[in-house]
Tab-separated table of C-alpha atoms in Angstrom:
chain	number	residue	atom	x	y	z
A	1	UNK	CA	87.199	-19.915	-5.775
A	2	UNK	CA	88.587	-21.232	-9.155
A	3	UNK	CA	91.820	-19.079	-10.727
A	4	UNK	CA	89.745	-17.445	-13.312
A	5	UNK	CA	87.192	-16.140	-11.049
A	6	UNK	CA	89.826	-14.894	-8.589
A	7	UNK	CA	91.627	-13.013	-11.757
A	8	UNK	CA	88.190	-11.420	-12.645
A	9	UNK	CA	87.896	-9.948	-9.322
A	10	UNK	CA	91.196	-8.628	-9.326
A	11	UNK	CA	91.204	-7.304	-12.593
A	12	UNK	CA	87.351	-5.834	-11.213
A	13	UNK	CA	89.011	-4.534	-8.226
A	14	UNK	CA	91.967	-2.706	-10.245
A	15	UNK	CA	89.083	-0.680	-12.436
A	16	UNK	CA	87.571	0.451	-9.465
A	17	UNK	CA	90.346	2.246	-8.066
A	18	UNK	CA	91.314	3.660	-11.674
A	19	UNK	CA	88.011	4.938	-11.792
A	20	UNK	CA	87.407	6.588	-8.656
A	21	UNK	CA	91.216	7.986	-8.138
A	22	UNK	CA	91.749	9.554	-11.471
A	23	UNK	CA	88.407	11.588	-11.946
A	24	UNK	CA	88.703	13.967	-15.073
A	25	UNK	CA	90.208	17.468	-14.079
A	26	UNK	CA	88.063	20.245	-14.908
A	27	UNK	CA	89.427	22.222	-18.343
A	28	UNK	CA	91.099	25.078	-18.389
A	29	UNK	CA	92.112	27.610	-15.440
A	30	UNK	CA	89.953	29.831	-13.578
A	31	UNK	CA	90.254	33.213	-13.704
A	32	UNK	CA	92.409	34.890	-10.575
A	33	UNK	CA	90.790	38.672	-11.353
A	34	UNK	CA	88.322	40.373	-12.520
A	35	UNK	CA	87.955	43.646	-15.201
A	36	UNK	CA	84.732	45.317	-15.379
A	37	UNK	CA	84.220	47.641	-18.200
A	38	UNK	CA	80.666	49.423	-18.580
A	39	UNK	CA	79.634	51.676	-21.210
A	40	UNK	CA	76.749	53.917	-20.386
A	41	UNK	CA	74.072	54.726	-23.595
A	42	UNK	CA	75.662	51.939	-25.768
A	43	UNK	CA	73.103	50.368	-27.313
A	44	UNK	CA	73.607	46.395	-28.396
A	45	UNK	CA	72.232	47.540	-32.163
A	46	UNK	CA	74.818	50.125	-32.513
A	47	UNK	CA	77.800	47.568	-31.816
A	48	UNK	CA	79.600	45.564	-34.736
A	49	UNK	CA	79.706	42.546	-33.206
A	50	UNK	CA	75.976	42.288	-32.455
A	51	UNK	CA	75.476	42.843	-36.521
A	52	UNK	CA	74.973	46.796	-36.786
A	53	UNK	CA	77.085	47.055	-40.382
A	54	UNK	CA	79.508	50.344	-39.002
A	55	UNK	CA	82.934	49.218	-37.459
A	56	UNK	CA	81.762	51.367	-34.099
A	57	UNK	CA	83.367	49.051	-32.232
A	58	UNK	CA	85.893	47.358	-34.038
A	59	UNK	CA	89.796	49.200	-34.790
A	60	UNK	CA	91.200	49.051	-37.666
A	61	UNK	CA	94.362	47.801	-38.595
A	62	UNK	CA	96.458	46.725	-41.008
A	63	UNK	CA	98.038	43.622	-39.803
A	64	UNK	CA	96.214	40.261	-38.990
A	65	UNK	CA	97.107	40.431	-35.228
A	66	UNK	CA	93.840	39.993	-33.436
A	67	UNK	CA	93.020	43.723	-32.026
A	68	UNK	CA	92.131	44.531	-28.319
A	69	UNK	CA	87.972	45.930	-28.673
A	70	UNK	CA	84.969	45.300	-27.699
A	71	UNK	CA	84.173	43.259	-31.115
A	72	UNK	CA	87.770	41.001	-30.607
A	73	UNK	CA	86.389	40.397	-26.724
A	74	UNK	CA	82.978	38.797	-28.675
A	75	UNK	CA	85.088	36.773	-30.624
A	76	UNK	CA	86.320	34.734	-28.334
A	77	UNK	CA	83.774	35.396	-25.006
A	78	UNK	CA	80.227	34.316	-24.443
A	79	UNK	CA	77.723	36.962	-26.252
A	80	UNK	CA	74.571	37.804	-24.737
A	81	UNK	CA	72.482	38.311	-27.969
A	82	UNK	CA	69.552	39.628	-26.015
A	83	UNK	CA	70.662	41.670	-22.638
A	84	UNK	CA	67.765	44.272	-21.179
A	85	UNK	CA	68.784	47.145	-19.092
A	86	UNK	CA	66.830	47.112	-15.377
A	87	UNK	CA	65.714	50.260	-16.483
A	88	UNK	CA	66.345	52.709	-18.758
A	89	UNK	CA	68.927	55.158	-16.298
A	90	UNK	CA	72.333	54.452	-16.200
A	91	UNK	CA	72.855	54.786	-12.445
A	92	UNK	CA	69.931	52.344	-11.063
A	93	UNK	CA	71.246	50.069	-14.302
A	94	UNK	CA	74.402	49.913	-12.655
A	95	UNK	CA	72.883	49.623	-8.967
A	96	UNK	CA	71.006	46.536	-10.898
A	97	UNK	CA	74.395	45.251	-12.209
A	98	UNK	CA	76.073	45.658	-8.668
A	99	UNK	CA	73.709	44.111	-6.560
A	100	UNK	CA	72.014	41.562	-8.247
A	101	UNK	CA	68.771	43.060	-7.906
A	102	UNK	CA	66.062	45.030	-9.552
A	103	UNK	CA	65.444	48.364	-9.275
A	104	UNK	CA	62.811	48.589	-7.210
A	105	UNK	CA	64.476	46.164	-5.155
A	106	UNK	CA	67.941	47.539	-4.319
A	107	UNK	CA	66.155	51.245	-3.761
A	108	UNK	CA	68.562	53.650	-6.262
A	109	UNK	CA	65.614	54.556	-8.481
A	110	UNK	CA	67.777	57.919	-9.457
A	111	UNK	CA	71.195	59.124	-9.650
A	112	UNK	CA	72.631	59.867	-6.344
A	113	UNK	CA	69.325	57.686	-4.015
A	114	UNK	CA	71.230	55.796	-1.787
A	115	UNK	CA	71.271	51.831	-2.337
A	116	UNK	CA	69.383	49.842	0.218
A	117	UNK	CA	71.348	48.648	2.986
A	118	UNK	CA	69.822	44.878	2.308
A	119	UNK	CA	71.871	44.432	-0.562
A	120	UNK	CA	75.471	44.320	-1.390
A	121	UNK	CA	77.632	45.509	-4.082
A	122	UNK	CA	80.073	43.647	-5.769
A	123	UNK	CA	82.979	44.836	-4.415
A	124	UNK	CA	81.522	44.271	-1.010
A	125	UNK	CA	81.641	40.662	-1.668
A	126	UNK	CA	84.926	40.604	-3.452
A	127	UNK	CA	86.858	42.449	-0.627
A	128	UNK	CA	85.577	40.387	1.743
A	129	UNK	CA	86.669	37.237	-0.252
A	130	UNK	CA	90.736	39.326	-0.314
A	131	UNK	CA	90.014	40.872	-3.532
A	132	UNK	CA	91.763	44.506	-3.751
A	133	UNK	CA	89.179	46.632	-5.475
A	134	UNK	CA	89.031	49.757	-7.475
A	135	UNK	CA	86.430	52.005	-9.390
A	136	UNK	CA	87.387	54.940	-12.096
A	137	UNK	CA	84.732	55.829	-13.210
A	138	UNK	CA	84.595	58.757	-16.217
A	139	UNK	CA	82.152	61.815	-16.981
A	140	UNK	CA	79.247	61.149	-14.519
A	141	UNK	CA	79.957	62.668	-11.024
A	142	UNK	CA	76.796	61.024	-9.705
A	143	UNK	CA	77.809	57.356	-10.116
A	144	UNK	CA	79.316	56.658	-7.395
A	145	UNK	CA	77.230	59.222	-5.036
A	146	UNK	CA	74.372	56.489	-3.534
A	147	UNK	CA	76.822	53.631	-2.262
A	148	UNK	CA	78.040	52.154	-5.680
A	149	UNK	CA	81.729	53.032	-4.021
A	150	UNK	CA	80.957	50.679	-1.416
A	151	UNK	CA	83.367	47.673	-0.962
A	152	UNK	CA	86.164	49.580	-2.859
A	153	UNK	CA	89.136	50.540	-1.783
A	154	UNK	CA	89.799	53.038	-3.940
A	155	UNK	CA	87.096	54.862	-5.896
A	156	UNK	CA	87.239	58.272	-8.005
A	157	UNK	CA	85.279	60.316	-10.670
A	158	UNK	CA	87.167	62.112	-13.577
A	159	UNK	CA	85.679	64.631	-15.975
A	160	UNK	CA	86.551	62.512	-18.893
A	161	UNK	CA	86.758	58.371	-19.671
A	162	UNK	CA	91.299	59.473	-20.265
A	163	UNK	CA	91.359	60.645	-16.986
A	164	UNK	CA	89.936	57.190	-15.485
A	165	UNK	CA	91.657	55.605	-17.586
A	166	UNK	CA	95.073	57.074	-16.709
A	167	UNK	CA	94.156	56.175	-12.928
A	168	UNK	CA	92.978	53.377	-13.483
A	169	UNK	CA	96.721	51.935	-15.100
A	170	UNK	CA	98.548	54.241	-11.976
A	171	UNK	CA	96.309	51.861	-9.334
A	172	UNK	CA	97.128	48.774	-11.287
A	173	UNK	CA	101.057	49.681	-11.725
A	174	UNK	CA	100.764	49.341	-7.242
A	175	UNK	CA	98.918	45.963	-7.318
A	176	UNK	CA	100.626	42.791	-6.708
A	177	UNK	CA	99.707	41.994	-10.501
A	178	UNK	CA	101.764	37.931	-10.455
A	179	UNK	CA	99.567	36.592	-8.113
A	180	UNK	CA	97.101	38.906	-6.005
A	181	UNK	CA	93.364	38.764	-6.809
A	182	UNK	CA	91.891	42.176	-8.137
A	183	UNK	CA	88.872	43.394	-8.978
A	184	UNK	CA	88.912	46.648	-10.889
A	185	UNK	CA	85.813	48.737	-12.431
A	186	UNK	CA	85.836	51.045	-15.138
A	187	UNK	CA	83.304	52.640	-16.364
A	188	UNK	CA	82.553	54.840	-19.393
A	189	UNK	CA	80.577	57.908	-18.927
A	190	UNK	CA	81.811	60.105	-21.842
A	191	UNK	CA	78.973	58.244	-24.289
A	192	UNK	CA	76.249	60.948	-23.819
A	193	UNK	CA	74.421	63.773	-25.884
A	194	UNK	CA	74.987	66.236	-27.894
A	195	UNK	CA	78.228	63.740	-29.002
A	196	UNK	CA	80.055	66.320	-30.076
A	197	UNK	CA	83.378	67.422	-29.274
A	198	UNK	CA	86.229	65.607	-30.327
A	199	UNK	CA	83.908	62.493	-31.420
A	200	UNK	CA	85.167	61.022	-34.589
A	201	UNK	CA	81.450	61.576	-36.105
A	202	UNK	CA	83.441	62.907	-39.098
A	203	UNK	CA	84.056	59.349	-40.751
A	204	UNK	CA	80.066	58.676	-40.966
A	205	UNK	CA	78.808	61.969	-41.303
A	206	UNK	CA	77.484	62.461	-44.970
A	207	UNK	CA	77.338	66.316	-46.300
A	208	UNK	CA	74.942	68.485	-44.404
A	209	UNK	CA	73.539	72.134	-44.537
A	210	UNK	CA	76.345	74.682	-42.801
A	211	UNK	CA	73.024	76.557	-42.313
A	212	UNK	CA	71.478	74.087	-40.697
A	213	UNK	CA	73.388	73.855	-37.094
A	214	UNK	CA	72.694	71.275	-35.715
A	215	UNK	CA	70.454	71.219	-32.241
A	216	UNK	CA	69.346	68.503	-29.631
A	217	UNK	CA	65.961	69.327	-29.510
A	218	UNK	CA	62.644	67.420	-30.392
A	219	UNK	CA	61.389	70.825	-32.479
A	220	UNK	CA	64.290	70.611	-34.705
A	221	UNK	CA	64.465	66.692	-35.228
A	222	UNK	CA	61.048	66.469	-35.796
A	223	UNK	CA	61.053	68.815	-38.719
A	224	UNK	CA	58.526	67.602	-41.268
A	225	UNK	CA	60.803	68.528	-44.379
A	226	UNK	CA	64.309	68.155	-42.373
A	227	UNK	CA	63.584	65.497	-39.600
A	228	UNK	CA	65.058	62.375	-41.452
A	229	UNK	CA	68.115	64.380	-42.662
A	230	UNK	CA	69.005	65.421	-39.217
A	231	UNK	CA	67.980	62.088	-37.337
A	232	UNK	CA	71.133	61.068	-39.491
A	233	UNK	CA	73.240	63.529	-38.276
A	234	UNK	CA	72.340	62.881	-34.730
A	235	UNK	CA	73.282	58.952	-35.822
A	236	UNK	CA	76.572	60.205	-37.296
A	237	UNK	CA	77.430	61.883	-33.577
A	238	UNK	CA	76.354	58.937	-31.655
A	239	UNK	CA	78.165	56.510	-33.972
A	240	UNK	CA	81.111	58.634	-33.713
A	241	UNK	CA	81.249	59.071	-30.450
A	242	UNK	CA	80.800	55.058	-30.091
A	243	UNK	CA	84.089	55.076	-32.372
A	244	UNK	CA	85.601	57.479	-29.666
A	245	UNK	CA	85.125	55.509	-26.488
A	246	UNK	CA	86.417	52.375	-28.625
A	247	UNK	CA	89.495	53.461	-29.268
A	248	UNK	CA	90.280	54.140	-25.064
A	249	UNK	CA	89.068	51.102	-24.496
A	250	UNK	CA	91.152	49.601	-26.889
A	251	UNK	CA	94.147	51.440	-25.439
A	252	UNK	CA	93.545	50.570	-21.793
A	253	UNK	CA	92.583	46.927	-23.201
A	254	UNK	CA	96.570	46.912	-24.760
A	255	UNK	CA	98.266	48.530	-21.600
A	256	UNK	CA	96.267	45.998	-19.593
A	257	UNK	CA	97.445	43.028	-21.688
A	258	UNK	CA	101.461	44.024	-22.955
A	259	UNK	CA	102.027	46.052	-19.662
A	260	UNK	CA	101.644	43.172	-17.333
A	261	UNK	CA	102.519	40.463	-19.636
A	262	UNK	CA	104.899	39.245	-17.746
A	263	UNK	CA	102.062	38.825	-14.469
A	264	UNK	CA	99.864	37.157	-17.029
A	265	UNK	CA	97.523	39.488	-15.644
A	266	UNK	CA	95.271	39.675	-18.966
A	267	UNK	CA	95.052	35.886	-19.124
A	268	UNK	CA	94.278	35.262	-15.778
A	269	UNK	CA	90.942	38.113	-15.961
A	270	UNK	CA	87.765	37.586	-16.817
A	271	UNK	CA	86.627	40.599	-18.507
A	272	UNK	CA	83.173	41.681	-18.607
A	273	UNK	CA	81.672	44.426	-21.392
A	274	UNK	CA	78.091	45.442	-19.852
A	275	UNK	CA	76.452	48.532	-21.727
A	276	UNK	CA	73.989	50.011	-18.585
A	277	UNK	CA	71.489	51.442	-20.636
A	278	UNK	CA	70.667	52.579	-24.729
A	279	UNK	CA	69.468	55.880	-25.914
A	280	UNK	CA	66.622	56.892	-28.555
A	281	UNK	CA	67.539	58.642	-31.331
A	282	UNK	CA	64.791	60.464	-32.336
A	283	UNK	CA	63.361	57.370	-34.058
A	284	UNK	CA	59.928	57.245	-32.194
A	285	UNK	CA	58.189	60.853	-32.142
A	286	UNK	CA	61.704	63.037	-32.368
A	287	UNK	CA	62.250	61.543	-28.603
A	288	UNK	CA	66.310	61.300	-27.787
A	289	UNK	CA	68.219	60.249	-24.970
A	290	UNK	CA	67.590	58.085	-22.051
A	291	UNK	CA	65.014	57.490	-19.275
A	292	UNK	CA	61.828	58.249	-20.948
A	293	UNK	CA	60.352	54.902	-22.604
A	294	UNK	CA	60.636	50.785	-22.081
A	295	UNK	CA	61.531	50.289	-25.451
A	296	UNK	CA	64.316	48.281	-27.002
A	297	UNK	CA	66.470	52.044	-28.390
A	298	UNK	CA	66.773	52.622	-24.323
A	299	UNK	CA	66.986	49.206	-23.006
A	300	UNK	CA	68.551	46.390	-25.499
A	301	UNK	CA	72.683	46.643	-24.480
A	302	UNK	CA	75.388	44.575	-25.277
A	303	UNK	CA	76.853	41.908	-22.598
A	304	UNK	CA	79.831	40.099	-23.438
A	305	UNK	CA	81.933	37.483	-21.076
A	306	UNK	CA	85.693	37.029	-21.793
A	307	UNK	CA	87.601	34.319	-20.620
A	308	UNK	CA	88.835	31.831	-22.848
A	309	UNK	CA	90.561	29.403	-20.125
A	310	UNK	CA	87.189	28.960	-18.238
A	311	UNK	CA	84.543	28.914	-20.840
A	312	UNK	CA	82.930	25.589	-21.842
A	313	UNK	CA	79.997	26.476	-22.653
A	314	UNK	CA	77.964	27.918	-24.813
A	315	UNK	CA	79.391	31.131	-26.898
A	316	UNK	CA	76.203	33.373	-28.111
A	317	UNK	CA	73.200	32.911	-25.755
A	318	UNK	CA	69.633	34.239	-27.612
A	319	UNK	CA	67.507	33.929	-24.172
A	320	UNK	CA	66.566	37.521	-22.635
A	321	UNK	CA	68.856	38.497	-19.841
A	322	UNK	CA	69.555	41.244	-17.655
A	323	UNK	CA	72.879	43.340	-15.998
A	324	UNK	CA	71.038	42.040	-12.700
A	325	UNK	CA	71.777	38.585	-13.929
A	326	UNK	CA	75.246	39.238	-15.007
A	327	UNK	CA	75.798	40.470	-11.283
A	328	UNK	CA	74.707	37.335	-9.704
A	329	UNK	CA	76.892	35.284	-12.272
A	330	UNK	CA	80.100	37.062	-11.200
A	331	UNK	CA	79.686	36.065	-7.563
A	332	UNK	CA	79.235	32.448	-8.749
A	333	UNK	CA	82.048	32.608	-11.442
A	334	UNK	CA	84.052	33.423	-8.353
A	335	UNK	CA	83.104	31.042	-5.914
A	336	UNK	CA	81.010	33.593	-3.899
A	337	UNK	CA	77.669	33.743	-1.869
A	338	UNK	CA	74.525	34.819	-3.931
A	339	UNK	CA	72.950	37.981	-3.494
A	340	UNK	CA	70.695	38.146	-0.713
A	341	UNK	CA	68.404	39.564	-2.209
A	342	UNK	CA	67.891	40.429	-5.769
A	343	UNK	CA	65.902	38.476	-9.330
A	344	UNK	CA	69.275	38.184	-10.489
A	345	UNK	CA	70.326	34.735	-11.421
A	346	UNK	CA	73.730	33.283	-12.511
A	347	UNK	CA	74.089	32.595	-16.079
A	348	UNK	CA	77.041	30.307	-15.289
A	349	UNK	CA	75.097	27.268	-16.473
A	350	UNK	CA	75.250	28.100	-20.590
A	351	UNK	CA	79.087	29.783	-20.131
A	352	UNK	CA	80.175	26.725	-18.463
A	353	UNK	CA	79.185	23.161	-19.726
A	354	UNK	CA	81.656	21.242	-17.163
A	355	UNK	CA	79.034	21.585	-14.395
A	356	UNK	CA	75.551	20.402	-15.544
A	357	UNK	CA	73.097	22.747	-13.735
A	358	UNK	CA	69.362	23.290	-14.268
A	359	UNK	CA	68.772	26.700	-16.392
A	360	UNK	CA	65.367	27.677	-17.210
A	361	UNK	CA	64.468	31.082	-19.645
A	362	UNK	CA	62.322	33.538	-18.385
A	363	UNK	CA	61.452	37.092	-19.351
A	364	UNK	CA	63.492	39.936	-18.893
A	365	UNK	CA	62.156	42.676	-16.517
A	366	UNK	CA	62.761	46.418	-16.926
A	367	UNK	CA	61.540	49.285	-14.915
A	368	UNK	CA	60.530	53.283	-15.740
A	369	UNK	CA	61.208	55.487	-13.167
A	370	UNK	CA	59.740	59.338	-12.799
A	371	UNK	CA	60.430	61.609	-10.151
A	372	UNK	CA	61.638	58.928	-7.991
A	373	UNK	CA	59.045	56.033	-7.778
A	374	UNK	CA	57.970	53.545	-10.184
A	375	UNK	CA	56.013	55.056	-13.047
A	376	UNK	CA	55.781	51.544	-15.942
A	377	UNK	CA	57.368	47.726	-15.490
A	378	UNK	CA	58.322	45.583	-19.078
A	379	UNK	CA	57.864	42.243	-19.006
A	380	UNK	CA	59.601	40.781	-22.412
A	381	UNK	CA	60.843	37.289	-23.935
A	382	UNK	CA	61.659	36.302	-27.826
A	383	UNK	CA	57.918	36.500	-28.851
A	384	UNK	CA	56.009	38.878	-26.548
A	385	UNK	CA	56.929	42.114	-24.716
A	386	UNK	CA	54.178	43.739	-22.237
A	387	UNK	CA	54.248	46.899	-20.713
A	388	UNK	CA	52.186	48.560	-18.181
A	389	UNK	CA	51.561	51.928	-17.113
A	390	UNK	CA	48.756	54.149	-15.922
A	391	UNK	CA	46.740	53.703	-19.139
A	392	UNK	CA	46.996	50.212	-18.871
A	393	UNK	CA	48.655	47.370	-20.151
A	394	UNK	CA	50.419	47.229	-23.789
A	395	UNK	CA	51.433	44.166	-25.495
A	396	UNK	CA	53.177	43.692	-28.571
A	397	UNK	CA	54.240	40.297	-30.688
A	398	UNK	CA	58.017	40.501	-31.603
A	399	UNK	CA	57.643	37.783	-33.955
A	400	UNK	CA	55.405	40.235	-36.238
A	401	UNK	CA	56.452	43.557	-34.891
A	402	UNK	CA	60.265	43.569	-33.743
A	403	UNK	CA	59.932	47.106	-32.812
A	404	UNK	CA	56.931	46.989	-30.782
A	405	UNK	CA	55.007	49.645	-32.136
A	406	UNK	CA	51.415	47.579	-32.763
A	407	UNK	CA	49.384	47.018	-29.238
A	408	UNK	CA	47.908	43.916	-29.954
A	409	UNK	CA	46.551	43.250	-26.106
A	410	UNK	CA	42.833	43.176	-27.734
A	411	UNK	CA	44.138	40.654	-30.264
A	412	UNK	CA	44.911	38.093	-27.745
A	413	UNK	CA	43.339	38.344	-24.427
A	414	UNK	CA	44.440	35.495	-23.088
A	415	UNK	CA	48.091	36.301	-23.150
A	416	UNK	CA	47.678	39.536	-22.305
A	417	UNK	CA	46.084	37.948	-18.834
A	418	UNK	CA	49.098	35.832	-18.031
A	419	UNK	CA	51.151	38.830	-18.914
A	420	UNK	CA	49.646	41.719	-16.862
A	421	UNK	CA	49.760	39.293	-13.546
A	422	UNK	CA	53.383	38.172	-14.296
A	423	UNK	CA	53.965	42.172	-14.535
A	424	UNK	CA	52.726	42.487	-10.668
A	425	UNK	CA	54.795	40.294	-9.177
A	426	UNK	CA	58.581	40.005	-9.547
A	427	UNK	CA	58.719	36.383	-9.003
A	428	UNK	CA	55.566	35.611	-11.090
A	429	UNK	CA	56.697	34.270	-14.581
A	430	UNK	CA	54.315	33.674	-17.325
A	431	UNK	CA	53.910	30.088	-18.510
A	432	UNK	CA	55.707	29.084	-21.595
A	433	UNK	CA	52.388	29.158	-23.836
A	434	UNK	CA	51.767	30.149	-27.235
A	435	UNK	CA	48.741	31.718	-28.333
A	436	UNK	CA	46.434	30.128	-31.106
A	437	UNK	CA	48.297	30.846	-34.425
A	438	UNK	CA	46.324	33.745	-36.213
A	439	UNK	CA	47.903	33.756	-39.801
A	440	UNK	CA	45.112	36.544	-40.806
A	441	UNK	CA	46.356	39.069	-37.811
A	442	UNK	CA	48.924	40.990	-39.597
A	443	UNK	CA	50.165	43.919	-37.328
């Protein structure tokens, strides 16, 4: 072997071991724990950070010092432009959210229905992985009254979102906070009608009739001379009482970061914002509240992912998602099994771009439940949305009608097809076809 050809191989041999002994270290740090934080009735088009022009969920401050909210947490998580609740009920939302899994899946159809003993809640999986685990949750005594306390070590209800809150900073105070591995729920149950109260509806609500006193009741909003007047009022509550459950949040969001600052305990947390469920507001035939239509007022909810030190992905995701899928997303983020059973899927593949993994949209699936069984299922991507029921099957085109108010199922038959047997089977996704453009069809 000549000199030259014997350098070449050594200087060949030398890259090889550079190459395959200093492999690029993942970015960033994992996160060690994990904060939970849902909202029940907050809708994604009522939140400040998803566009809706009232600082609902942004604080106010004079200084430039970035501010602990819900809107700050967008800023610098991954936004889930388009997040559908499982259905429209804040307790099988959260069963959804737990498990992994659909309604009809996991079992809770209504408050208090035990979850199937197939599936497995969150904190199931993170105890058994060493997390310590907690749940406060505030307002809502029947949360935690079908198994949703399963897997925690220490669970409680308070009358109001303070009271969980206060408990929830008295469990944290007797964690090992440096270095122990903690998962910790809150949730938020103080967001429901009338909104009245202490809410700080005050600051939106324009002048009004003292005579007119105000009632939650589809006769009164759907006056035909005072209906639009007092739709805003009911706005003005429900915006205030957004406004309200911000400003706790953004107090247990502070105490969480400056009161273990030291632990690094809000740096090393991923924290998760997951509204279960919207409400109407009298904006389709005087109807209010939750549980009573598949529509975008009771389903569309904001989902935000906070972690700066992990996330390499991408930061606002416009594909339709679900609470089921942010369930199976926090096992992975974690390192732990699947669910079992469940639709969910991880979304880790668009919050972290480190790992290249497969991710293919599909639509998001939502469920109406009445008097304990199935009563409608949703079916719903960027363009289409179908819904079926006893009467039939509905379909509306978002691209024409972003409220969904036009059934335009006789308008296109052949989508409606691929749509009503996607909406029989869970698994069953439509294919990614468009119909024949129709500039004529106007809705």
């Amino acid at each position: 072997m000549m000199p030259s050809d014997r350098y070449l191989l050594a200087l060949l041999c030398a890259l090889l071991c550079f190459c395959t002994g200093c492999r690029r270290e993942r970015p960033g740090t994992p996160p060690r724990c994990l904060l939970l934080l849902t909202v029940e009735g907050l809708r994604a088009d009522h939140v400040t950070a998803y566009g809706y022009p009232r600082q609902t969920t942004r604080v106010r401050k004079e200084s430039s010092e970035l501010v602990l909210d819900i809107d700050s947490l967008a800023q610098t998580g991954v936004v889930f432009h388009n997040a559908y609740a499982p259905t429209p009920e804040a307790y099988a939302s959260l069963a959804s959210l737990q498990s992994g899994a659909l309604a009809s899946e996991h079992g809770a159809l209504t408050a208090g229905q035990p979850l199937s003993g197939e599936v497995f809640t969150l904190a199931e999986d993170f105890a058994r992985a060493g997390f310590a685990t907690a749940a406060f949750v505030g307002g809502d005594k029947e949360i935690l009254a079908g198994g949703l306390d399963r897997g925690f070590d220490q669970s409680a209800v308070f009358d109001s979102d303070l009271e969980a809150l206060k408990a929830a900073m008295a469990w944290l105070r007797g964690q090992d906070t440096r270095a122990g591995q903690l998962f910790l729920w809150m949730h938020f149950g103080d967001l429901r009608q009338p909104f009245g109260g202490d809410s700080l509806a005050d600051q939106y609500t324009a002048p009004v009739d003292p005579l007119d006193e105000f009632q939650l009741s589809s006769d009164w909003l759907a006056d035909p001379e005072r209906g639009a007047a007092r739709q805003r009022q009911l706005i003005d509550r429900y915006d205030g009482a957004i406004a309200r459950s911000t400003l706790l949040l953004h107090a247990f969001l502070e105490n969480y970061r400056f009161g273990f600052l030291e632990q690094e305990l809000f740096d090393d947390s991923l924290i998760v914002i997951c509204g279960t469920n919207g409400l109407e507001l009298a904006e389709r035939e005087g109807r209010f509240g939750a549980g009573q239509a598949l529509v975008d007022e009771t389903l569309r909810v904001p989902l935000v992912f906070c972690h700066p030190p992990s996330l390499t992905g991408r930061r606002i995701f416009l594909e339709p998602v679900t609470p089921a899928d942010a369930g199976a997303t926090l096992r992975d983020w974690f390192g732990l099994e699947p669910p079992a059973l469940g639709s969910g899927r991880s979304l880790l593949a668009i919050c972290d771009s480190f790992i290249k993994r497969e991710f293919s949209s599909r639509p998001a699936r939502s469920e109406l439940v009445a008097e304990g069984a199935l009563e409608a299922r949703s079916l719903r991507d960027r363009r289409w949305r179908a819904t079926s029921h006893g009467a039939g099957t509905a379909l509306f085109d978002l691209a024409r009608d972003g409220r969904g108010q036009v059934d335009v199922a006789e308008r296109y038959p052949e989508v409606l097809e691929l749509w009503s047997e996607a909406l029989e089977l869970p698994s069953r996704e439509p294919p990614s076809r468009e119909p024949p453009s129709k500039e004529e069809d106007q809705p």
